[in-house]
Amino acid sequence: MFKGILAPVIGLAGLNAVLFVSYGSILRAFEKQHIDGMKSLDLLQENHTSNYVPTLTEVYLAGFGAGVAGFLFSAPTELVKIKDQVSRVPKGSWQIIKEILVRDGFRGLYQGGWITIIRDAPSYGVYFWVYEGMKRLLETDAGKSNAWQLLLAGGTAGVVSWSSIYPIDVVKSRLQMQVVPPARVSSTAAHAHHSNSPVRPYTSIKDCVIRSYQAEGTSVFFRGLGPAVLRAFPVNAVTFFTYEWMMDMLGR
């Protein structure tokens, strides 16, 4: 039940650190642009600050950018977790990492990298957009709000964001769990490897989508959605609540 746990325990700490730092940095860039624009119109004096509130479009764009940055941690973390989980021989995350590095070098840790970016960027855009929208709907203030408001906003954000990109996540997982011939082998050797394999590796994102659909129909892209959504609510409720609590403790 805990197979593959080491990779997400270590990797998700780095992922969330990069994610929230990037999100905050992009919002501060929007704020600076807003303030500079007001100063240029003589609407804001030099020593005064504006009560800047980002639009939900800006929130989405900040989340989108944060998702791209978070890919640096999310791709290798999920790759190692998935390979550890589907391995029939108990190996552990460190052994999986060693095998990948020996086989394909550092680049091997980013197998399925493009589809991870395609999933993460819009997903985190929706994630922060829904969270901020829910906070405004509930008139929530991090320093004064009830805990249930933050938990509800965070949980809803997790459910909606996961639901919006789940088919992409299925494709990502299929691309990452497969065994791809080493990049350094010759094309002839690679072809021989394909011929001897019981299942031919996917050659691209498009190939994975088409072959998965042909083999199992549309339902394959929603397989496992229930457990993912069930997990998403408590995990993201706690994530955002802890984030807001820590930011309040640190004086923002």
C-alpha positions as MATLAB code, in Angstrom:
seq = 'MFKGILAPVIGLAGLNAVLFVSYGSILRAFEKQHIDGMKSLDLLQENHTSNYVPTLTEVYLAGFGAGVAGFLFSAPTELVKIKDQVSRVPKGSWQIIKEILVRDGFRGLYQGGWITIIRDAPSYGVYFWVYEGMKRLLETDAGKSNAWQLLLAGGTAGVVSWSSIYPIDVVKSRLQMQVVPPARVSSTAAHAHHSNSPVRPYTSIKDCVIRSYQAEGTSVFFRGLGPAVLRAFPVNAVTFFTYEWMMDMLGR';
ca = [
       0.000    0.000    0.000;
       3.005    2.281    0.444;
       5.032    1.136   -2.557;
       6.786    4.073   -4.195;
       6.174    6.452   -1.280;
       9.741    7.757   -0.956;
       9.782    9.651   -4.270;
       6.658   11.774   -3.614;
       7.589   12.375    0.040;
      10.902   13.899   -1.057;
       9.924   15.314   -4.439;
       6.621   16.948   -3.502;
       8.318   19.078   -0.868;
      10.514   20.597   -3.584;
       7.607   20.760   -6.024;
       5.365   22.733   -3.667;
       8.211   25.029   -2.678;
       8.916   25.894   -6.341;
       5.201   26.035   -7.136;
       4.200   28.548   -4.455;
       7.364   30.655   -4.820;
       6.811   30.894   -8.588;
       3.123   31.684   -8.137;
       3.853   34.472   -5.656;
       6.660   35.885   -7.787;
       4.478   36.097  -10.887;
       1.694   37.805   -8.934;
       4.216   40.309   -7.546;
       5.333   41.009  -11.115;
       1.702   41.737  -12.043;
       1.403   43.979   -8.987;
       4.545   45.920   -9.924;
       3.238   46.365  -13.452;
      -0.057   47.613  -12.036;
       1.649   50.082   -9.662;
       4.005   51.368  -12.378;
       1.002   51.916  -14.625;
      -0.802   53.922  -11.936;
       2.294   56.028  -11.296;
       2.636   56.794  -14.982;
      -0.937   58.087  -14.926;
      -0.251   60.117  -11.743;
      -2.887   58.056   -9.920;
      -0.478   56.886   -7.247;
       2.068   58.948   -5.365;
       5.620   57.659   -5.002;
       5.406   56.880   -1.279;
       1.954   55.312   -1.283;
       0.881   51.764   -2.026;
      -2.157   50.567   -3.884;
      -4.631   48.022   -2.606;
      -3.816   45.698   -5.473;
      -6.038   42.658   -5.942;
      -5.075   40.426   -8.883;
      -7.777   39.579  -11.367;
      -8.730   35.929  -11.710;
      -7.139   35.983  -15.163;
      -3.854   37.059  -13.591;
      -4.278   34.357  -10.952;
      -4.718   31.752  -13.703;
      -1.660   32.990  -15.591;
       0.423   32.947  -12.398;
      -0.691   29.388  -11.699;
       0.028   28.406  -15.311;
       3.570   29.767  -15.027;
       4.064   28.095  -11.648;
       3.011   24.780  -13.185;
       5.693   25.112  -15.851;
       8.328   25.815  -13.181;
       7.127   22.953  -10.985;
       7.710   20.508  -13.843;
      11.386   20.401  -12.802;
      10.329   18.413   -9.728;
       7.035   16.841  -10.793;
       8.343   14.944  -13.850;
      11.147   12.976  -12.150;
       9.152   12.536   -8.935;
       6.200   10.920  -10.687;
       8.414    8.923  -13.039;
      10.247    7.252  -10.142;
       7.011    6.733   -8.180;
       5.232    5.089  -11.117;
       8.154    2.833  -12.051;
       8.510    1.775   -8.422;
       4.795    1.030   -8.142;
       4.551   -1.078  -11.319;
       7.814   -2.962  -10.736;
       7.212   -6.649   -9.985;
      10.530   -6.854   -8.143;
      10.858   -4.714   -4.974;
      13.529   -2.136   -5.754;
      12.881    1.107   -3.917;
      13.078    4.640   -5.253;
      16.879    4.984   -4.963;
      17.432    1.802   -6.981;
      14.998    3.035   -9.643;
      16.884    6.352   -9.868;
      20.234    4.577  -10.193;
      18.926    2.352  -12.983;
      17.529    5.330  -14.884;
      20.787    7.302  -14.569;
      22.906    4.336  -15.685;
      20.566    3.570  -18.561;
      19.773    7.039  -19.926;
      21.650    9.579  -17.816;
      20.038   12.614  -16.188;
      17.810   13.072  -19.232;
      16.130    9.766  -18.409;
      14.565   11.294  -15.297;
      12.424   13.434  -17.598;
      10.828   10.621  -19.581;
       7.337   11.912  -20.379;
       8.483   15.467  -19.728;
       6.455   17.200  -22.446;
       3.184   15.582  -21.457;
       3.916   16.511  -17.827;
       4.218   20.189  -18.794;
       1.055   19.916  -20.906;
      -0.724   18.536  -17.839;
       0.784   20.742  -15.127;
       0.577   24.207  -16.697;
      -3.214   24.373  -17.261;
      -3.863   22.207  -14.204;
      -2.168   24.600  -11.797;
      -3.749   27.544  -13.601;
      -7.164   26.072  -12.805;
      -5.934   25.070   -9.332;
      -5.098   28.598   -8.186;
      -7.971   30.157  -10.156;
     -10.568   27.991   -8.413;
      -8.939   28.448   -5.001;
      -8.819   32.228   -5.262;
     -12.310   32.339   -6.752;
     -13.688   30.228   -3.894;
     -11.998   32.442   -1.311;
     -13.605   35.520   -2.832;
     -16.959   33.778   -3.085;
     -16.764   32.840    0.588;
     -15.333   36.273    1.451;
     -12.360   34.532    3.010;
      -9.400   36.350    4.539;
      -6.420   34.172    5.475;
      -5.798   35.996    8.739;
      -9.406   36.084    9.958;
     -11.315   33.343    8.179;
     -12.686   30.151    9.594;
     -10.608   27.052    8.914;
     -13.461   25.352    7.079;
     -13.518   28.112    4.449;
      -9.857   27.613    3.569;
     -10.232   23.838    3.657;
     -13.297   23.973    1.395;
     -11.604   26.323   -1.071;
      -8.439   24.214   -1.202;
     -10.273   20.910   -1.510;
     -12.526   22.230   -4.275;
      -9.505   23.574   -6.154;
      -7.870   20.152   -6.016;
     -10.955   18.304   -7.245;
     -11.661   20.694  -10.121;
      -8.045   20.912  -11.282;
      -7.562   17.140  -11.267;
     -10.877   16.528  -13.030;
     -10.023   19.064  -15.750;
      -6.804   17.338  -16.838;
      -7.308   13.715  -15.816;
      -7.252   12.265  -19.370;
      -3.879   13.970  -19.877;
      -2.638   12.431  -16.633;
      -3.617    8.969  -17.881;
      -1.539    9.488  -21.028;
       1.369   10.814  -18.945;
       1.310    7.783  -16.664;
       1.268    5.381  -19.609;
       4.226    7.123  -21.200;
       6.192    7.084  -17.955;
       5.509    3.498  -16.900;
       6.742    1.968  -20.158;
      10.303    0.776  -20.662;
      11.898    2.830  -23.427;
      15.053    1.530  -25.189;
      18.165    3.543  -24.210;
      18.638    6.633  -26.364;
      22.211    5.662  -27.154;
      21.395    2.342  -28.836;
      21.355    2.170  -32.636;
      18.111    2.303  -34.583;
      18.614   -1.336  -35.642;
      19.022   -2.448  -32.030;
      16.030   -0.385  -30.988;
      13.928   -1.981  -33.713;
      15.025   -5.435  -32.545;
      14.117   -4.494  -28.994;
      10.653   -3.432  -30.158;
      10.195   -6.657  -32.076;
      11.104   -8.798  -29.053;
       8.960   -6.818  -26.613;
       5.463   -8.097  -25.823;
       4.196   -4.517  -26.041;
       5.712   -1.996  -28.418;
       6.616    1.259  -26.578;
       4.662    4.368  -27.497;
       6.619    6.554  -29.877;
       4.878    9.843  -29.025;
       2.002   11.432  -27.133;
      -0.199   11.099  -30.215;
       0.715    7.428  -30.611;
      -0.201    6.778  -26.977;
      -3.573    8.517  -27.309;
      -4.501    6.716  -30.535;
      -3.398    3.242  -29.448;
      -4.995    3.568  -26.022;
      -8.286    4.645  -27.597;
      -8.193    1.881  -30.204;
      -7.500   -0.767  -27.568;
      -9.870    0.323  -24.811;
     -12.131    3.121  -26.000;
     -12.850    6.525  -24.470;
     -13.311    5.126  -20.968;
      -9.582    4.420  -20.685;
      -8.915    8.157  -20.259;
     -11.085    8.291  -17.141;
      -9.961    5.070  -15.473;
      -9.070    5.730  -11.839;
     -10.733    9.160  -11.752;
     -12.729    8.290   -8.635;
      -9.734    7.545   -6.369;
      -7.851   10.546   -7.787;
     -10.703   12.927   -6.963;
     -11.247   11.271   -3.576;
      -7.590   11.897   -2.752;
      -7.533   15.398   -4.249;
      -9.958   17.000   -1.809;
      -8.250   16.265    1.545;
      -4.710   16.579    0.158;
      -5.242   19.998   -1.372;
      -7.459   21.228    1.446;
      -4.584   20.587    3.852;
      -1.982   21.940    1.401;
      -3.640   25.333    1.011;
      -4.636   25.568    4.674;
      -1.042   24.901    5.729;
       0.262   27.391    3.169;
      -2.062   30.157    4.379;
      -1.310   29.338    8.027;
       2.456   29.429    7.457;
       2.268   32.667    5.470;
       0.242   34.225    8.275;
       2.749   32.992   10.873;
       5.620   34.473    8.849;
       3.816   37.798    8.520;
       3.368   37.348    4.757;
];
